[in-house]
């Protein structure tokens, strides 16, 4: 068996001194849980890009079709996946020679790490429906952080996946090629690489199901047998057969639930251009 614990690759993500404590807390909970941000090392970011091209995964292509192409003078892409981000920045500079691209490496659940000065008015964009990965209190904190960085003339553009037929949502997270399953298991490789853990990704199964009460799809990694995982500094983590780690929630919204989030963060909905067929939407927010 390959030793997944020891590799010499450089860190591909934002340095994260709090990672071990966060992983420890998540794995100590009755429902073991890890943050979906740990999907995104180089491989995880590439897998997510592959997901965006899957026939079942409708969000990205719908969002792109909704966006009119107007070019800004300064683009500040923010991402937790550092190597992937700098590759994207180089590619954008080649594609749009007139555009200033200033990438910011950040864990947006903690800070935005914006440049000190930016041309205004600025459009803050949070696309893909990623707001759905945050539990309501964290979603409000994130939007409030954006709101605090906005000037009066700035606007906020957010992609939101909307409530729809359960089968269509579940298919988008259980694609027939197994890319989402590999994306899900990649989180274990991230923990092996960054914490020296010894997860065997083959011993965990991908599961994704929709919860109609909380309006979210949940992704889990289900332990296929009784096993003990070793995480240096944390010790042995036992798993029962069938026990899962929740690795992601992806909440689906409607106009009322977006409006409630915006209210709590000091934003108001200025426009609501959606694709009613999917449905998937964009929302334009302004400071209240
Ligand atoms: C990148 C957060 C928008 O929640 O749909 C794709 C990640 N997870 N397939 C989402 C994801 C499973 C995606 N976001």
mmCIF file with all atom_site columns, C-alpha atoms in Angstrom, residues 69-187:
data_model
loop_
_atom_site.group_PDB
_atom_site.id
_atom_site.type_symbol
_atom_site.label_atom_id
_atom_site.label_alt_id
_atom_site.label_comp_id
_atom_site.label_asym_id
_atom_site.label_entity_id
_atom_site.label_seq_id
_atom_site.pdbx_PDB_ins_code
_atom_site.Cartn_x
_atom_site.Cartn_y
_atom_site.Cartn_z
_atom_site.occupancy
_atom_site.B_iso_or_equiv
_atom_site.pdbx_formal_charge
_atom_site.auth_seq_id
_atom_site.auth_comp_id
_atom_site.auth_asym_id
_atom_site.auth_atom_id
_atom_site.pdbx_PDB_model_num
ATOM 1   C CA . UNK A 1 69  ? -19.400 39.863 -20.246 1.00 0.00 ? 69  UNK A CA 1
ATOM 2   C CA . UNK A 1 70  ? -18.304 43.299 -19.091 1.00 0.00 ? 70  UNK A CA 1
ATOM 3   C CA . UNK A 1 71  ? -14.601 43.639 -18.243 1.00 0.00 ? 71  UNK A CA 1
ATOM 4   C CA . UNK A 1 72  ? -13.273 45.331 -15.148 1.00 0.00 ? 72  UNK A CA 1
ATOM 5   C CA . UNK A 1 73  ? -9.918  47.140 -14.888 1.00 0.00 ? 73  UNK A CA 1
ATOM 6   C CA . UNK A 1 74  ? -8.785  45.262 -11.764 1.00 0.00 ? 74  UNK A CA 1
ATOM 7   C CA . UNK A 1 75  ? -9.645  41.674 -10.975 1.00 0.00 ? 75  UNK A CA 1
ATOM 8   C CA . UNK A 1 76  ? -8.820  40.323 -7.509  1.00 0.00 ? 76  UNK A CA 1
ATOM 9   C CA . UNK A 1 77  ? -9.489  36.588 -7.504  1.00 0.00 ? 77  UNK A CA 1
ATOM 10  C CA . UNK A 1 78  ? -9.542  35.152 -3.971  1.00 0.00 ? 78  UNK A CA 1
ATOM 11  C CA . UNK A 1 79  ? -8.937  31.471 -3.306  1.00 0.00 ? 79  UNK A CA 1
ATOM 12  C CA . UNK A 1 80  ? -7.731  29.082 -0.598  1.00 0.00 ? 80  UNK A CA 1
ATOM 13  C CA . UNK A 1 81  ? -6.029  26.875 -3.212  1.00 0.00 ? 81  UNK A CA 1
ATOM 14  C CA . UNK A 1 82  ? -2.804  28.890 -3.658  1.00 0.00 ? 82  UNK A CA 1
ATOM 15  C CA . UNK A 1 83  ? -0.943  27.146 -6.496  1.00 0.00 ? 83  UNK A CA 1
ATOM 16  C CA . UNK A 1 84  ? -4.127  26.781 -8.528  1.00 0.00 ? 84  UNK A CA 1
ATOM 17  C CA . UNK A 1 85  ? -4.901  30.478 -7.943  1.00 0.00 ? 85  UNK A CA 1
ATOM 18  C CA . UNK A 1 86  ? -1.546  31.680 -9.248  1.00 0.00 ? 86  UNK A CA 1
ATOM 19  C CA . UNK A 1 87  ? -1.890  29.477 -12.355 1.00 0.00 ? 87  UNK A CA 1
ATOM 20  C CA . UNK A 1 88  ? -5.357  30.935 -12.968 1.00 0.00 ? 88  UNK A CA 1
ATOM 21  C CA . UNK A 1 89  ? -3.976  34.477 -12.554 1.00 0.00 ? 89  UNK A CA 1
ATOM 22  C CA . UNK A 1 90  ? -1.232  33.865 -15.150 1.00 0.00 ? 90  UNK A CA 1
ATOM 23  C CA . UNK A 1 91  ? -3.741  32.388 -17.559 1.00 0.00 ? 91  UNK A CA 1
ATOM 24  C CA . UNK A 1 92  ? -6.069  35.399 -17.139 1.00 0.00 ? 92  UNK A CA 1
ATOM 25  C CA . UNK A 1 93  ? -3.215  37.865 -17.728 1.00 0.00 ? 93  UNK A CA 1
ATOM 26  C CA . UNK A 1 94  ? -2.453  36.064 -21.002 1.00 0.00 ? 94  UNK A CA 1
ATOM 27  C CA . UNK A 1 95  ? -6.113  36.002 -22.038 1.00 0.00 ? 95  UNK A CA 1
ATOM 28  C CA . UNK A 1 96  ? -6.856  39.617 -21.024 1.00 0.00 ? 96  UNK A CA 1
ATOM 29  C CA . UNK A 1 97  ? -3.633  41.629 -21.450 1.00 0.00 ? 97  UNK A CA 1
ATOM 30  C CA . UNK A 1 98  ? -5.405  44.874 -20.480 1.00 0.00 ? 98  UNK A CA 1
ATOM 31  C CA . UNK A 1 99  ? -6.643  43.566 -17.156 1.00 0.00 ? 99  UNK A CA 1
ATOM 32  C CA . UNK A 1 100 ? -4.732  44.015 -13.887 1.00 0.00 ? 100 UNK A CA 1
ATOM 33  C CA . UNK A 1 101 ? -4.963  40.729 -12.000 1.00 0.00 ? 101 UNK A CA 1
ATOM 34  C CA . UNK A 1 102 ? -4.045  40.776 -8.316  1.00 0.00 ? 102 UNK A CA 1
ATOM 35  C CA . UNK A 1 103 ? -4.739  37.399 -6.692  1.00 0.00 ? 103 UNK A CA 1
ATOM 36  C CA . UNK A 1 104 ? -5.326  37.193 -2.934  1.00 0.00 ? 104 UNK A CA 1
ATOM 37  C CA . UNK A 1 105 ? -4.746  33.931 -1.114  1.00 0.00 ? 105 UNK A CA 1
ATOM 38  C CA . UNK A 1 106 ? -7.305  33.647 1.682   1.00 0.00 ? 106 UNK A CA 1
ATOM 39  C CA . UNK A 1 107 ? -9.569  31.391 3.678   1.00 0.00 ? 107 UNK A CA 1
ATOM 40  C CA . UNK A 1 108 ? -12.694 33.509 3.202   1.00 0.00 ? 108 UNK A CA 1
ATOM 41  C CA . UNK A 1 109 ? -14.313 31.955 6.264   1.00 0.00 ? 109 UNK A CA 1
ATOM 42  C CA . UNK A 1 110 ? -11.662 33.919 8.205   1.00 0.00 ? 110 UNK A CA 1
ATOM 43  C CA . UNK A 1 111 ? -10.791 37.009 6.110   1.00 0.00 ? 111 UNK A CA 1
ATOM 44  C CA . UNK A 1 112 ? -10.934 38.336 2.550   1.00 0.00 ? 112 UNK A CA 1
ATOM 45  C CA . UNK A 1 113 ? -7.308  39.570 2.376   1.00 0.00 ? 113 UNK A CA 1
ATOM 46  C CA . UNK A 1 114 ? -8.207  42.325 -0.113  1.00 0.00 ? 114 UNK A CA 1
ATOM 47  C CA . UNK A 1 115 ? -5.556  44.703 -1.505  1.00 0.00 ? 115 UNK A CA 1
ATOM 48  C CA . UNK A 1 116 ? -5.224  47.843 0.612   1.00 0.00 ? 116 UNK A CA 1
ATOM 49  C CA . UNK A 1 117 ? -6.372  50.129 -2.232  1.00 0.00 ? 117 UNK A CA 1
ATOM 50  C CA . UNK A 1 118 ? -8.825  49.253 -4.984  1.00 0.00 ? 118 UNK A CA 1
ATOM 51  C CA . UNK A 1 119 ? -10.391 51.297 -7.779  1.00 0.00 ? 119 UNK A CA 1
ATOM 52  C CA . UNK A 1 120 ? -14.054 52.089 -7.052  1.00 0.00 ? 120 UNK A CA 1
ATOM 53  C CA . UNK A 1 121 ? -16.788 51.372 -7.705  1.00 0.00 ? 121 UNK A CA 1
ATOM 54  C CA . UNK A 1 122 ? -15.977 47.682 -7.306  1.00 0.00 ? 122 UNK A CA 1
ATOM 55  C CA . UNK A 1 123 ? -18.102 44.645 -7.982  1.00 0.00 ? 123 UNK A CA 1
ATOM 56  C CA . UNK A 1 124 ? -17.704 41.982 -5.290  1.00 0.00 ? 124 UNK A CA 1
ATOM 57  C CA . UNK A 1 125 ? -18.533 38.609 -6.814  1.00 0.00 ? 125 UNK A CA 1
ATOM 58  C CA . UNK A 1 126 ? -19.117 35.353 -4.954  1.00 0.00 ? 126 UNK A CA 1
ATOM 59  C CA . UNK A 1 127 ? -20.116 32.849 -7.565  1.00 0.00 ? 127 UNK A CA 1
ATOM 60  C CA . UNK A 1 128 ? -20.859 29.180 -8.033  1.00 0.00 ? 128 UNK A CA 1
ATOM 61  C CA . UNK A 1 129 ? -23.360 28.899 -5.204  1.00 0.00 ? 129 UNK A CA 1
ATOM 62  C CA . UNK A 1 130 ? -20.506 28.512 -2.709  1.00 0.00 ? 130 UNK A CA 1
ATOM 63  C CA . UNK A 1 131 ? -22.484 30.530 -0.124  1.00 0.00 ? 131 UNK A CA 1
ATOM 64  C CA . UNK A 1 132 ? -24.428 27.270 0.202   1.00 0.00 ? 132 UNK A CA 1
ATOM 65  C CA . UNK A 1 133 ? -21.364 25.618 1.782   1.00 0.00 ? 133 UNK A CA 1
ATOM 66  C CA . UNK A 1 134 ? -21.732 27.806 4.887   1.00 0.00 ? 134 UNK A CA 1
ATOM 67  C CA . UNK A 1 135 ? -24.069 27.152 7.809   1.00 0.00 ? 135 UNK A CA 1
ATOM 68  C CA . UNK A 1 136 ? -26.396 30.152 8.294   1.00 0.00 ? 136 UNK A CA 1
ATOM 69  C CA . UNK A 1 137 ? -24.384 31.955 11.027  1.00 0.00 ? 137 UNK A CA 1
ATOM 70  C CA . UNK A 1 138 ? -21.149 31.600 9.031   1.00 0.00 ? 138 UNK A CA 1
ATOM 71  C CA . UNK A 1 139 ? -22.927 32.681 5.822   1.00 0.00 ? 139 UNK A CA 1
ATOM 72  C CA . UNK A 1 140 ? -24.107 35.850 7.579   1.00 0.00 ? 140 UNK A CA 1
ATOM 73  C CA . UNK A 1 141 ? -20.608 36.547 8.955   1.00 0.00 ? 141 UNK A CA 1
ATOM 74  C CA . UNK A 1 142 ? -19.125 36.137 5.464   1.00 0.00 ? 142 UNK A CA 1
ATOM 75  C CA . UNK A 1 143 ? -21.674 38.439 3.830   1.00 0.00 ? 143 UNK A CA 1
ATOM 76  C CA . UNK A 1 144 ? -21.189 40.977 6.637   1.00 0.00 ? 144 UNK A CA 1
ATOM 77  C CA . UNK A 1 145 ? -17.432 40.855 5.950   1.00 0.00 ? 145 UNK A CA 1
ATOM 78  C CA . UNK A 1 146 ? -18.124 41.614 2.280   1.00 0.00 ? 146 UNK A CA 1
ATOM 79  C CA . UNK A 1 147 ? -20.558 44.363 3.264   1.00 0.00 ? 147 UNK A CA 1
ATOM 80  C CA . UNK A 1 148 ? -17.901 45.941 5.516   1.00 0.00 ? 148 UNK A CA 1
ATOM 81  C CA . UNK A 1 149 ? -15.447 46.065 2.595   1.00 0.00 ? 149 UNK A CA 1
ATOM 82  C CA . UNK A 1 150 ? -18.003 47.710 0.266   1.00 0.00 ? 150 UNK A CA 1
ATOM 83  C CA . UNK A 1 151 ? -18.246 51.406 -0.449  1.00 0.00 ? 151 UNK A CA 1
ATOM 84  C CA . UNK A 1 152 ? -21.642 53.049 -1.082  1.00 0.00 ? 152 UNK A CA 1
ATOM 85  C CA . UNK A 1 153 ? -21.319 52.699 -4.872  1.00 0.00 ? 153 UNK A CA 1
ATOM 86  C CA . UNK A 1 154 ? -20.105 49.104 -4.820  1.00 0.00 ? 154 UNK A CA 1
ATOM 87  C CA . UNK A 1 155 ? -22.268 46.112 -5.621  1.00 0.00 ? 155 UNK A CA 1
ATOM 88  C CA . UNK A 1 156 ? -22.257 42.443 -4.646  1.00 0.00 ? 156 UNK A CA 1
ATOM 89  C CA . UNK A 1 157 ? -22.966 39.724 -7.197  1.00 0.00 ? 157 UNK A CA 1
ATOM 90  C CA . UNK A 1 158 ? -23.698 36.291 -5.770  1.00 0.00 ? 158 UNK A CA 1
ATOM 91  C CA . UNK A 1 159 ? -24.552 32.992 -7.445  1.00 0.00 ? 159 UNK A CA 1
ATOM 92  C CA . UNK A 1 160 ? -27.191 30.914 -5.632  1.00 0.00 ? 160 UNK A CA 1
ATOM 93  C CA . UNK A 1 161 ? -28.443 27.472 -6.393  1.00 0.00 ? 161 UNK A CA 1
ATOM 94  C CA . UNK A 1 162 ? -32.216 27.453 -6.036  1.00 0.00 ? 162 UNK A CA 1
ATOM 95  C CA . UNK A 1 163 ? -34.576 24.833 -4.585  1.00 0.00 ? 163 UNK A CA 1
ATOM 96  C CA . UNK A 1 164 ? -35.709 22.369 -7.195  1.00 0.00 ? 164 UNK A CA 1
ATOM 97  C CA . UNK A 1 165 ? -36.535 18.784 -7.973  1.00 0.00 ? 165 UNK A CA 1
ATOM 98  C CA . UNK A 1 166 ? -34.593 16.568 -5.533  1.00 0.00 ? 166 UNK A CA 1
ATOM 99  C CA . UNK A 1 167 ? -33.555 14.057 -8.204  1.00 0.00 ? 167 UNK A CA 1
ATOM 100 C CA . UNK A 1 168 ? -31.852 16.756 -10.230 1.00 0.00 ? 168 UNK A CA 1
ATOM 101 C CA . UNK A 1 169 ? -29.896 18.025 -7.222  1.00 0.00 ? 169 UNK A CA 1
ATOM 102 C CA . UNK A 1 170 ? -28.871 14.546 -6.120  1.00 0.00 ? 170 UNK A CA 1
ATOM 103 C CA . UNK A 1 171 ? -27.734 13.673 -9.672  1.00 0.00 ? 171 UNK A CA 1
ATOM 104 C CA . UNK A 1 172 ? -25.491 16.763 -9.732  1.00 0.00 ? 172 UNK A CA 1
ATOM 105 C CA . UNK A 1 173 ? -23.660 15.441 -6.638  1.00 0.00 ? 173 UNK A CA 1
ATOM 106 C CA . UNK A 1 174 ? -23.636 11.780 -7.685  1.00 0.00 ? 174 UNK A CA 1
ATOM 107 C CA . UNK A 1 175 ? -22.374 12.031 -11.255 1.00 0.00 ? 175 UNK A CA 1
ATOM 108 C CA . UNK A 1 176 ? -22.173 8.874  -13.310 1.00 0.00 ? 176 UNK A CA 1
ATOM 109 C CA . UNK A 1 177 ? -18.425 9.263  -14.005 1.00 0.00 ? 177 UNK A CA 1
ATOM 110 C CA . UNK A 1 178 ? -17.546 9.321  -10.318 1.00 0.00 ? 178 UNK A CA 1
ATOM 111 C CA . UNK A 1 179 ? -15.734 12.673 -10.450 1.00 0.00 ? 179 UNK A CA 1
ATOM 112 C CA . UNK A 1 180 ? -17.628 14.000 -7.425  1.00 0.00 ? 180 UNK A CA 1
ATOM 113 C CA . UNK A 1 181 ? -16.770 10.841 -5.494  1.00 0.00 ? 181 UNK A CA 1
ATOM 114 C CA . UNK A 1 182 ? -13.069 11.366 -6.261  1.00 0.00 ? 182 UNK A CA 1
ATOM 115 C CA . UNK A 1 183 ? -13.395 15.053 -5.309  1.00 0.00 ? 183 UNK A CA 1
ATOM 116 C CA . UNK A 1 184 ? -14.943 14.033 -1.996  1.00 0.00 ? 184 UNK A CA 1
ATOM 117 C CA . UNK A 1 185 ? -12.233 11.460 -1.205  1.00 0.00 ? 185 UNK A CA 1
ATOM 118 C CA . UNK A 1 186 ? -9.532  13.976 -2.170  1.00 0.00 ? 186 UNK A CA 1
ATOM 119 C CA . UNK A 1 187 ? -10.172 15.698 1.150   1.00 0.00 ? 187 UNK A CA 1
#
